[in-house]
Amino acid sequence: MKGQIFSLIRTKYNTLSSSQKDVADYILTNPDKVMMNTLNEIAAACRVSETTVLRFLHKLNYNSYQLFRINLTQELSKDNQETVYDDVGFQDTEDEIIEKIIHSTVASIADSRQIIDPDSVKDVVGKIAGARRIVVAGVGASGFIAQDLYHKLIKLGLNAVCGNDPHIMNILATGLDKDSFLILFSHSGESREVLDMAAIARERRCQVCAVTSYAKSTLANQAEYLLCSSSRETMFRSDAMTSRIVQMVVIDILYVSLVIALGDGILPQIHSSRLAVAKNKI
């Protein structure tokens, strides 16, 4: 797979310790040097111990630095160096900013192929299709993402509601039961309002799907279903920004998979939804 090592580093980035992130940053920005560096030289360049470098490699499922360096060299020899992320700096021109932002966003979407689990998508689609009522929720920026999924669900004629206000979310949660399905969006997986809603859902025996960037977050641990979106934080651009783009991709995947699962009998409903919206256009 093109740029597999670089994609793997980016998708694992949020699971790394601060010192391991220093190693990741060095490799992403200095791949040519890494091909020539010894383990000791990388550790010195990153101001970490050799053990830290090895622990970082273990996170990537490499048992030795030598094997990692060989694979990196092979990837770079195939002209894959363009997949390396280059952060925006104060000296960059508008043209360079445009190039780097687009490049990093495309890389994040490509990385999502390694994050999004097909079996998890299939399971979530099955739960949505079979639920008596679907409740979608999130706060802040995640609330806007939740709204997009809600919009797509009602286009299909499904019994869905959405909340992005803490009070409304808790009220919606009181109507949950074992035949409902709750989908919660939270980039960090630690938003108190979202966790409160998940707690109410558990009390009412309603299963929860978490859409988050952190597989080890509190929300992820409290959910029966998990869809991950992960990206890398940079100097000027929060990882939440690119994460939201990946979450939009996840929503599109869910929507299209749901249409396929429901079959061609759903097409008249989609057509009706489009006609209803078209009436509002000049």
Short mmCIF file of C-alpha atoms in Angstrom, two decimals:
data_model
loop_
_atom_site.label_atom_id
_atom_site.label_comp_id
_atom_site.label_asym_id
_atom_site.label_seq_id
_atom_site.Cartn_x
_atom_site.Cartn_y
_atom_site.Cartn_z
CA MET A 1 0.00 0.00 0.00
CA LYS A 2 1.32 3.39 -1.00
CA GLY A 3 2.75 5.31 1.95
CA GLN A 4 1.81 2.53 4.36
CA ILE A 5 4.41 3.41 6.99
CA PHE A 6 3.54 7.11 6.97
CA SER A 7 -0.18 6.35 7.13
CA LEU A 8 0.41 3.93 9.99
CA ILE A 9 2.36 6.54 11.94
CA ARG A 10 -0.37 9.14 11.48
CA THR A 11 -3.19 6.78 12.44
CA LYS A 12 -1.32 5.66 15.56
CA TYR A 13 -0.25 9.22 16.45
CA ASN A 14 -2.97 9.85 19.03
CA THR A 15 -2.00 6.67 20.92
CA LEU A 16 1.65 7.71 21.36
CA SER A 17 3.26 9.21 24.43
CA SER A 18 4.72 12.72 24.14
CA SER A 19 8.25 11.38 23.69
CA GLN A 20 7.08 8.84 21.12
CA LYS A 21 5.35 11.67 19.22
CA ASP A 22 8.75 13.38 19.02
CA VAL A 23 10.07 10.28 17.28
CA ALA A 24 7.06 10.18 14.95
CA ASP A 25 7.47 13.87 14.06
CA TYR A 26 11.15 13.35 13.27
CA ILE A 27 10.46 10.39 10.99
CA LEU A 28 7.59 12.12 9.19
CA THR A 29 9.62 15.25 8.49
CA ASN A 30 13.07 13.67 7.95
CA PRO A 31 12.56 10.35 6.13
CA ASP A 32 15.73 10.72 4.07
CA LYS A 33 17.82 11.14 7.22
CA VAL A 34 16.13 8.18 8.90
CA MET A 35 17.22 5.91 6.06
CA MET A 36 20.82 6.72 6.98
CA ASN A 37 20.44 7.07 10.77
CA THR A 38 21.29 4.42 13.31
CA LEU A 39 18.96 3.76 16.21
CA ASN A 40 21.27 5.75 18.47
CA GLU A 41 21.33 8.70 16.07
CA ILE A 42 17.53 8.86 15.90
CA ALA A 43 17.28 8.75 19.68
CA ALA A 44 19.84 11.56 19.94
CA ALA A 45 18.09 13.68 17.29
CA CYS A 46 14.76 13.31 19.13
CA ARG A 47 16.38 13.74 22.57
CA VAL A 48 14.86 10.49 23.79
CA SER A 49 16.26 7.12 24.83
CA GLU A 50 16.77 4.23 22.46
CA THR A 51 14.13 2.37 24.46
CA THR A 52 11.60 5.07 23.58
CA VAL A 53 12.36 4.65 19.88
CA LEU A 54 11.93 0.89 20.17
CA ARG A 55 8.63 1.29 22.03
CA PHE A 56 7.47 3.60 19.25
CA LEU A 57 8.39 0.95 16.66
CA HIS A 58 6.52 -1.69 18.66
CA LYS A 59 3.41 0.49 18.38
CA LEU A 60 3.83 0.10 14.62
CA ASN A 61 4.25 -3.68 15.01
CA TYR A 62 7.96 -3.62 14.17
CA ASN A 63 10.21 -5.82 16.28
CA SER A 64 13.45 -4.26 15.08
CA TYR A 65 14.71 -0.91 13.89
CA GLN A 66 16.57 -2.58 11.02
CA LEU A 67 13.37 -4.02 9.54
CA PHE A 68 11.63 -0.66 9.91
CA ARG A 69 14.45 1.15 8.12
CA ILE A 70 14.44 -1.40 5.27
CA ASN A 71 10.70 -0.99 4.75
CA LEU A 72 10.99 2.79 4.90
CA THR A 73 13.74 2.74 2.29
CA GLN A 74 11.62 0.56 0.01
CA GLU A 75 8.69 2.96 0.28
CA LEU A 76 10.79 6.02 -0.46
CA SER A 77 12.40 4.28 -3.42
CA LYS A 78 8.91 3.96 -4.91
CA ASP A 79 8.54 7.75 -4.86
CA ASN A 80 6.18 7.68 -1.90
CA GLN A 81 7.86 10.54 -0.11
CA GLU A 82 5.02 12.90 -1.02
CA THR A 83 2.89 11.14 1.60
CA VAL A 84 5.00 12.66 4.38
CA TYR A 85 3.16 15.37 6.22
CA ASP A 86 4.76 18.83 6.21
CA ASP A 87 3.38 21.29 8.76
CA VAL A 88 2.52 24.91 7.97
CA GLY A 89 5.02 27.47 9.19
CA PHE A 90 4.91 31.21 9.76
CA GLN A 91 7.11 31.73 6.70
CA ASP A 92 4.74 29.94 4.31
CA THR A 93 3.01 31.78 1.48
CA GLU A 94 -0.71 31.47 0.73
CA ASP A 95 0.12 29.07 -2.07
CA GLU A 96 2.15 26.87 0.28
CA ILE A 97 -0.58 26.99 2.93
CA ILE A 98 -3.18 25.87 0.40
CA GLU A 99 -0.94 23.04 -0.78
CA LYS A 100 -0.12 21.80 2.72
CA ILE A 101 -3.67 21.98 4.06
CA ILE A 102 -5.07 20.10 1.07
CA HIS A 103 -2.24 17.60 1.21
CA SER A 104 -2.72 16.89 4.93
CA THR A 105 -6.49 16.56 4.52
CA VAL A 106 -6.13 14.10 1.65
CA ALA A 107 -3.59 12.16 3.72
CA SER A 108 -6.02 12.02 6.67
CA ILE A 109 -8.77 10.65 4.44
CA ALA A 110 -6.36 8.07 2.99
CA ASP A 111 -5.26 7.13 6.50
CA SER A 112 -8.87 6.47 7.46
CA ARG A 113 -8.79 3.34 5.30
CA GLN A 114 -6.67 1.75 8.00
CA ILE A 115 -8.91 3.03 10.81
CA ILE A 116 -12.45 2.31 9.64
CA ASP A 117 -13.29 -1.33 10.25
CA PRO A 118 -15.67 -2.85 7.62
CA ASP A 119 -17.18 -5.26 10.14
CA SER A 120 -17.96 -2.40 12.52
CA VAL A 121 -19.62 -0.47 9.69
CA LYS A 122 -21.73 -3.51 8.81
CA ASP A 123 -22.78 -4.00 12.44
CA VAL A 124 -23.74 -0.34 12.90
CA VAL A 125 -25.71 -0.31 9.65
CA GLY A 126 -27.59 -3.40 10.85
CA LYS A 127 -28.43 -1.71 14.16
CA ILE A 128 -29.63 1.46 12.41
CA ALA A 129 -31.81 -0.50 9.99
CA GLY A 130 -33.38 -2.54 12.78
CA ALA A 131 -33.86 0.16 15.41
CA ARG A 132 -37.31 1.41 16.36
CA ARG A 133 -35.80 4.85 16.98
CA ILE A 134 -32.37 6.29 16.26
CA VAL A 135 -31.02 9.11 18.41
CA VAL A 136 -27.96 11.01 17.17
CA ALA A 137 -26.11 13.50 19.37
CA GLY A 138 -22.95 15.52 19.91
CA VAL A 139 -21.95 18.88 21.36
CA GLY A 140 -19.94 21.74 19.91
CA ALA A 141 -18.35 20.94 16.56
CA SER A 142 -19.38 17.30 16.93
CA GLY A 143 -22.99 18.46 17.13
CA PHE A 144 -22.78 19.70 13.54
CA ILE A 145 -21.44 16.32 12.42
CA ALA A 146 -24.28 14.57 14.26
CA GLN A 147 -26.75 16.86 12.46
CA ASP A 148 -25.42 15.69 9.10
CA LEU A 149 -26.06 12.03 9.95
CA TYR A 150 -29.53 12.93 11.22
CA HIS A 151 -30.24 14.71 7.94
CA LYS A 152 -29.28 11.63 5.94
CA LEU A 153 -31.31 9.28 8.13
CA ILE A 154 -34.55 11.22 7.80
CA LYS A 155 -34.03 11.39 4.03
CA LEU A 156 -34.42 7.62 4.15
CA GLY A 157 -37.64 7.95 6.12
CA LEU A 158 -36.11 6.50 9.30
CA ASN A 159 -37.39 7.44 12.75
CA ALA A 160 -34.43 9.57 13.83
CA VAL A 161 -33.96 12.56 16.13
CA CYS A 162 -30.90 14.68 16.88
CA GLY A 163 -29.69 16.73 19.82
CA ASN A 164 -26.72 19.03 20.35
CA ASP A 165 -27.90 20.86 23.48
CA PRO A 166 -27.10 19.12 26.83
CA HIS A 167 -30.62 19.55 28.18
CA ILE A 168 -32.26 18.28 24.99
CA MET A 169 -29.80 15.40 24.83
CA ASN A 170 -30.73 14.22 28.33
CA ILE A 171 -34.45 14.55 27.56
CA LEU A 172 -34.01 12.51 24.38
CA ALA A 173 -32.07 9.92 26.36
CA THR A 174 -35.01 9.35 28.71
CA GLY A 175 -36.99 8.02 25.75
CA LEU A 176 -34.41 5.37 24.88
CA ASP A 177 -35.06 1.67 25.33
CA LYS A 178 -33.67 -1.68 24.18
CA ASP A 179 -35.23 -1.17 20.74
CA SER A 180 -33.55 2.23 20.26
CA PHE A 181 -30.04 2.94 19.03
CA LEU A 182 -27.90 5.86 20.20
CA ILE A 183 -25.07 7.25 18.03
CA LEU A 184 -22.78 9.69 19.82
CA PHE A 185 -20.14 11.92 18.21
CA SER A 186 -17.19 13.18 20.24
CA HIS A 187 -13.73 13.88 18.86
CA SER A 188 -12.04 13.41 22.24
CA GLY A 189 -14.50 10.85 23.59
CA GLU A 190 -14.39 12.73 26.88
CA SER A 191 -17.18 15.33 26.53
CA ARG A 192 -19.15 15.26 29.78
CA GLU A 193 -22.52 15.89 28.10
CA VAL A 194 -22.01 12.98 25.73
CA LEU A 195 -20.85 10.67 28.52
CA ASP A 196 -23.92 11.62 30.58
CA MET A 197 -26.15 10.64 27.68
CA ALA A 198 -24.32 7.34 27.27
CA ALA A 199 -24.83 6.63 30.97
CA ILE A 200 -28.59 7.20 30.69
CA ALA A 201 -28.69 4.94 27.63
CA ARG A 202 -27.01 2.13 29.57
CA GLU A 203 -29.57 2.47 32.35
CA ARG A 204 -32.29 2.02 29.74
CA ARG A 205 -30.59 -0.93 28.05
CA CYS A 206 -30.04 1.02 24.84
CA GLN A 207 -26.92 0.13 22.86
CA VAL A 208 -24.52 2.92 21.94
CA CYS A 209 -22.28 3.61 18.95
CA ALA A 210 -19.35 5.95 19.55
CA VAL A 211 -17.80 7.91 16.69
CA THR A 212 -14.54 9.27 18.09
CA SER A 213 -10.86 9.75 17.32
CA TYR A 214 -9.67 7.96 20.44
CA ALA A 215 -10.25 4.22 20.64
CA LYS A 216 -9.22 4.19 24.30
CA SER A 217 -11.42 7.11 25.36
CA THR A 218 -14.10 6.88 28.04
CA LEU A 219 -16.86 7.05 25.43
CA ALA A 220 -15.31 4.27 23.36
CA ASN A 221 -15.11 2.08 26.46
CA GLN A 222 -18.76 2.72 27.27
CA ALA A 223 -20.07 1.95 23.77
CA GLU A 224 -21.01 -1.40 22.29
CA TYR A 225 -20.07 -0.19 18.80
CA LEU A 226 -17.08 1.94 17.79
CA LEU A 227 -16.23 3.84 14.61
CA CYS A 228 -12.85 5.55 14.81
CA SER A 229 -11.66 8.72 13.09
CA SER A 230 -8.12 9.81 13.80
CA SER A 231 -5.80 12.53 12.58
CA ARG A 232 -2.76 14.50 13.59
CA GLU A 233 -2.62 17.78 15.47
CA THR A 234 -0.37 20.48 14.02
CA MET A 235 0.86 23.93 15.03
CA PHE A 236 -2.04 25.90 13.61
CA ARG A 237 -4.64 23.28 12.86
CA SER A 238 -6.27 21.21 15.60
CA ASP A 239 -6.58 17.50 14.92
CA ALA A 240 -10.30 17.98 15.58
CA MET A 241 -10.58 19.84 12.24
CA THR A 242 -9.33 17.01 10.06
CA SER A 243 -11.08 14.51 12.32
CA ARG A 244 -14.40 16.15 11.46
CA ILE A 245 -13.64 15.68 7.77
CA VAL A 246 -12.92 12.00 8.36
CA GLN A 247 -16.15 11.72 10.38
CA MET A 248 -18.03 13.14 7.40
CA VAL A 249 -16.48 10.34 5.34
CA VAL A 250 -17.65 7.84 7.96
CA ILE A 251 -21.19 9.26 7.70
CA ASP A 252 -21.18 8.92 3.92
CA ILE A 253 -19.97 5.33 4.25
CA LEU A 254 -22.79 4.59 6.71
CA TYR A 255 -25.38 6.26 4.50
CA VAL A 256 -24.40 4.47 1.29
CA SER A 257 -24.03 1.13 3.11
CA LEU A 258 -27.46 1.67 4.64
CA VAL A 259 -29.04 2.36 1.24
CA ILE A 260 -27.48 -0.82 -0.13
CA ALA A 261 -28.67 -2.81 2.89
CA LEU A 262 -32.25 -1.49 2.59
CA GLY A 263 -32.34 -2.38 -1.09
CA ASP A 264 -33.91 -0.70 -4.10
CA GLY A 265 -37.23 -0.44 -2.25
CA ILE A 266 -35.79 2.63 -0.50
CA LEU A 267 -35.27 4.52 -3.78
CA PRO A 268 -38.80 6.02 -3.92
CA GLN A 269 -38.26 7.49 -0.43
CA ILE A 270 -34.96 9.04 -1.52
CA HIS A 271 -36.65 10.46 -4.61
CA SER A 272 -39.47 11.92 -2.49
CA SER A 273 -36.96 13.55 -0.15
CA ARG A 274 -35.17 15.13 -3.09
CA LEU A 275 -38.43 16.46 -4.51
CA ALA A 276 -39.40 17.93 -1.15
CA VAL A 277 -36.11 19.86 -1.00
CA ALA A 278 -36.30 20.86 -4.67
CA LYS A 279 -39.53 22.77 -3.99
CA ASN A 280 -37.53 25.24 -1.90
CA LYS A 281 -35.18 26.06 -4.76
CA ILE A 282 -35.73 28.82 -7.30
#
